[in-house]
Amino acid sequence: MKIKADTGRCVGAGMCALTLPQVFDQSEDDGTVVVLDAEPPAALGPAVNRAVQLCPSGALSVGR
Amino acid sequence: MTEATPRLATFPLARERAFDPPDELARRRDEAPVQRMTYADGHEGWLVTGYAEARAILADNRFSTRPELLHSPIPQRGEFSKEPLTPGFFLRMDAPEHTRYRRLLTGQFTVRRMKQLEPRIHEITESRLDAMEREGAPADLVESFALPIPSLVICEMLGVPYEDREKFQRDSAVLVNLDSSMEDVRAAVQDLLSYLHGLVELKAKEPGDDMLSGLVAGGELTTEELGGVALLLLIAGHETTANMLGLGTFALLTNPGQLAVVRDDPAAVDNAVEELLRYLSIVHIGPTRTALEDVEVGDALIRAGESVTLSLGAANRDPERFEGGDTLDVTRPAHGHLSFGHGIHQCLGQQLARIEMRIAYPALLRRFPNLRLAVPARDVPLRAKMAIYGVHRLPVLW
């Protein structure tokens, strides 16, 4: 699992940082997504998928 | 794919029960989640009541929020589309214009920033509870608790003197009253803007440690734009959370089992707040968007230029998404509700609202374990004619 984040699309809603703070943070500057761990352990898969689902701007995606 | 049969009806606002959206919306959702609706100006647009359809529209940038393209479902606001847009009022802008304003503010509303505010929100909450105790029962929970907490917080964050609240709360009430005439809305906006422009000039001379001072010092926005930004944050910051706290407390008081969970189980509070947001869906009407090109949504073909009005309340009760959604169940997984919207306009202040509710509900219920309504539930005055639903007053005893 490899997380991709498009900071150009991100609107800083913070749903990812709220859902999974071990993996996602927000920049102090403009609030856009900061990926702390782009290849998190498989056990976090469901939570990562939920964060991707909740993202309002479609800025997050998961690939292999 | 066929175009849905025209059903000429307008958006229903009258609620049969305090906490449920109008029954007609659920009936229409069962018929067709996207169907024809006649707007106040005669425009034949659409009503969207299904969860998946509402979410798809909110996330789709082929739908615009620009006022000059919108038809209003509210009769009194029929001509609002002809009004010039207040500079900086980015809720009514599409990307990329919207992006510029939002980017200047998102850093101030991150999850981490909101966590840093926790101690101060605790202090504000406790001081309101102390005041309630001092003044004694009965009390109007809206006036003594639900409104002051978010108002104090947004005033401190923005740098708006709390002493001026009578003025801006009066103007704000005109803006969210669906019965207000365009003249009254226009006057309230002008009044608020001239107040905020004065405040911006003051911040330029005597900057403080607040958001408005920071934006003034940043130098990216004109006084006019700063006024529009401040207007949006000030109104959104206190009308919404105040009504969630008032209506949410009312809902818990009439559901004692649910109340006990919020009061006694700290681990359940985060999810309980999500469920209250879903169940109560306080945005009473809309949002409304207009298609910039032909878009298929579910079985419907929405043509360029047609307006769509969503019911977040109906969408958040859609049985396809939330099983038994008409029941308040603070233990259900409630994430994914649309109460803060979705897409690029999803509420900027949602993490602030969450922190305020996570602190305020349990603090209130623990301080007053015998909190109860001072009047029969049917006598609690409901905000049926306001854009943000809730209670006008909530008389309580303890």
mmCIF file of N, CA, C and O in Angstrom, chain B residues 153-162 195 199 203 209-213:
data_model
loop_
_atom_site.group_PDB
_atom_site.id
_atom_site.type_symbol
_atom_site.label_atom_id
_atom_site.label_comp_id
_atom_site.label_asym_id
_atom_site.label_seq_id
_atom_site.Cartn_x
_atom_site.Cartn_y
_atom_site.Cartn_z
ATOM 1 N N VAL B 153 -15.353 31.805 21.655
ATOM 2 C CA VAL B 153 -14.210 31.169 20.990
ATOM 3 C C VAL B 153 -13.917 31.850 19.651
ATOM 4 O O VAL B 153 -12.766 32.224 19.380
ATOM 5 N N ILE B 154 -14.946 32.053 18.831
ATOM 6 C CA ILE B 154 -14.674 32.638 17.503
ATOM 7 C C ILE B 154 -14.248 34.100 17.645
ATOM 8 O O ILE B 154 -13.404 34.581 16.894
ATOM 9 N N CYS B 155 -14.816 34.806 18.623
ATOM 10 C CA CYS B 155 -14.403 36.201 18.845
ATOM 11 C C CYS B 155 -12.928 36.271 19.237
ATOM 12 O O CYS B 155 -12.175 37.085 18.708
ATOM 13 N N GLU B 156 -12.514 35.420 20.149
ATOM 14 C CA GLU B 156 -11.102 35.407 20.561
ATOM 15 C C GLU B 156 -10.180 35.048 19.401
ATOM 16 O O GLU B 156 -9.142 35.661 19.202
ATOM 17 N N MET B 157 -10.588 34.020 18.634
ATOM 18 C CA MET B 157 -9.743 33.592 17.512
ATOM 19 C C MET B 157 -9.588 34.690 16.478
ATOM 20 O O MET B 157 -8.497 34.976 16.000
ATOM 21 N N LEU B 158 -10.732 35.290 16.107
ATOM 22 C CA LEU B 158 -10.723 36.297 15.047
ATOM 23 C C LEU B 158 -10.165 37.630 15.536
ATOM 24 O O LEU B 158 -9.599 38.394 14.756
ATOM 25 N N GLY B 159 -10.377 37.918 16.819
ATOM 26 C CA GLY B 159 -9.992 39.224 17.347
ATOM 27 C C GLY B 159 -11.150 40.217 17.291
ATOM 28 O O GLY B 159 -10.951 41.418 17.110
ATOM 29 N N VAL B 160 -12.379 39.710 17.432
ATOM 30 C CA VAL B 160 -13.577 40.557 17.469
ATOM 31 C C VAL B 160 -13.955 40.752 18.934
ATOM 32 O O VAL B 160 -14.058 39.770 19.672
ATOM 33 N N PRO B 161 -14.134 42.012 19.404
ATOM 34 C CA PRO B 161 -14.486 42.199 20.814
ATOM 35 C C PRO B 161 -15.824 41.531 21.136
ATOM 36 O O PRO B 161 -16.833 41.809 20.486
ATOM 37 N N TYR B 162 -15.809 40.664 22.161
ATOM 38 C CA TYR B 162 -17.026 39.928 22.544
ATOM 39 C C TYR B 162 -18.119 40.893 22.993
ATOM 40 O O TYR B 162 -19.309 40.606 22.861
ATOM 41 N N TYR B 195 -18.966 47.532 10.247
ATOM 42 C CA TYR B 195 -18.374 47.231 11.555
ATOM 43 C C TYR B 195 -17.013 46.530 11.384
ATOM 44 O O TYR B 195 -16.014 46.904 12.005
ATOM 45 N N LEU B 199 -13.034 47.446 12.225
ATOM 46 C CA LEU B 199 -12.188 46.572 13.027
ATOM 47 C C LEU B 199 -10.857 46.292 12.302
ATOM 48 O O LEU B 199 -9.787 46.275 12.913
ATOM 49 N N LYS B 203 -7.086 46.980 13.527
ATOM 50 C CA LYS B 203 -6.037 45.940 13.607
ATOM 51 C C LYS B 203 -4.774 46.367 12.863
ATOM 52 O O LYS B 203 -3.678 45.918 13.178
ATOM 53 N N ASP B 209 -2.815 39.555 18.868
ATOM 54 C CA ASP B 209 -2.384 38.192 18.594
ATOM 55 C C ASP B 209 -3.599 37.391 18.129
ATOM 56 O O ASP B 209 -3.987 36.408 18.749
ATOM 57 N N ASP B 210 -4.249 37.825 17.047
ATOM 58 C CA ASP B 210 -5.469 37.171 16.588
ATOM 59 C C ASP B 210 -5.436 36.995 15.074
ATOM 60 O O ASP B 210 -4.571 37.536 14.395
ATOM 61 N N MET B 211 -6.391 36.223 14.562
ATOM 62 C CA MET B 211 -6.387 35.847 13.155
ATOM 63 C C MET B 211 -6.538 37.045 12.221
ATOM 64 O O MET B 211 -5.857 37.155 11.210
ATOM 65 N N LEU B 212 -7.448 37.941 12.583
ATOM 66 C CA LEU B 212 -7.677 39.109 11.736
ATOM 67 C C LEU B 212 -6.417 39.980 11.660
ATOM 68 O O LEU B 212 -6.024 40.419 10.575
ATOM 69 N N SER B 213 -5.752 40.184 12.801
ATOM 70 C CA SER B 213 -4.493 40.943 12.809
ATOM 71 C C SER B 213 -3.460 40.263 11.920
ATOM 72 O O SER B 213 -2.736 40.928 11.174
#
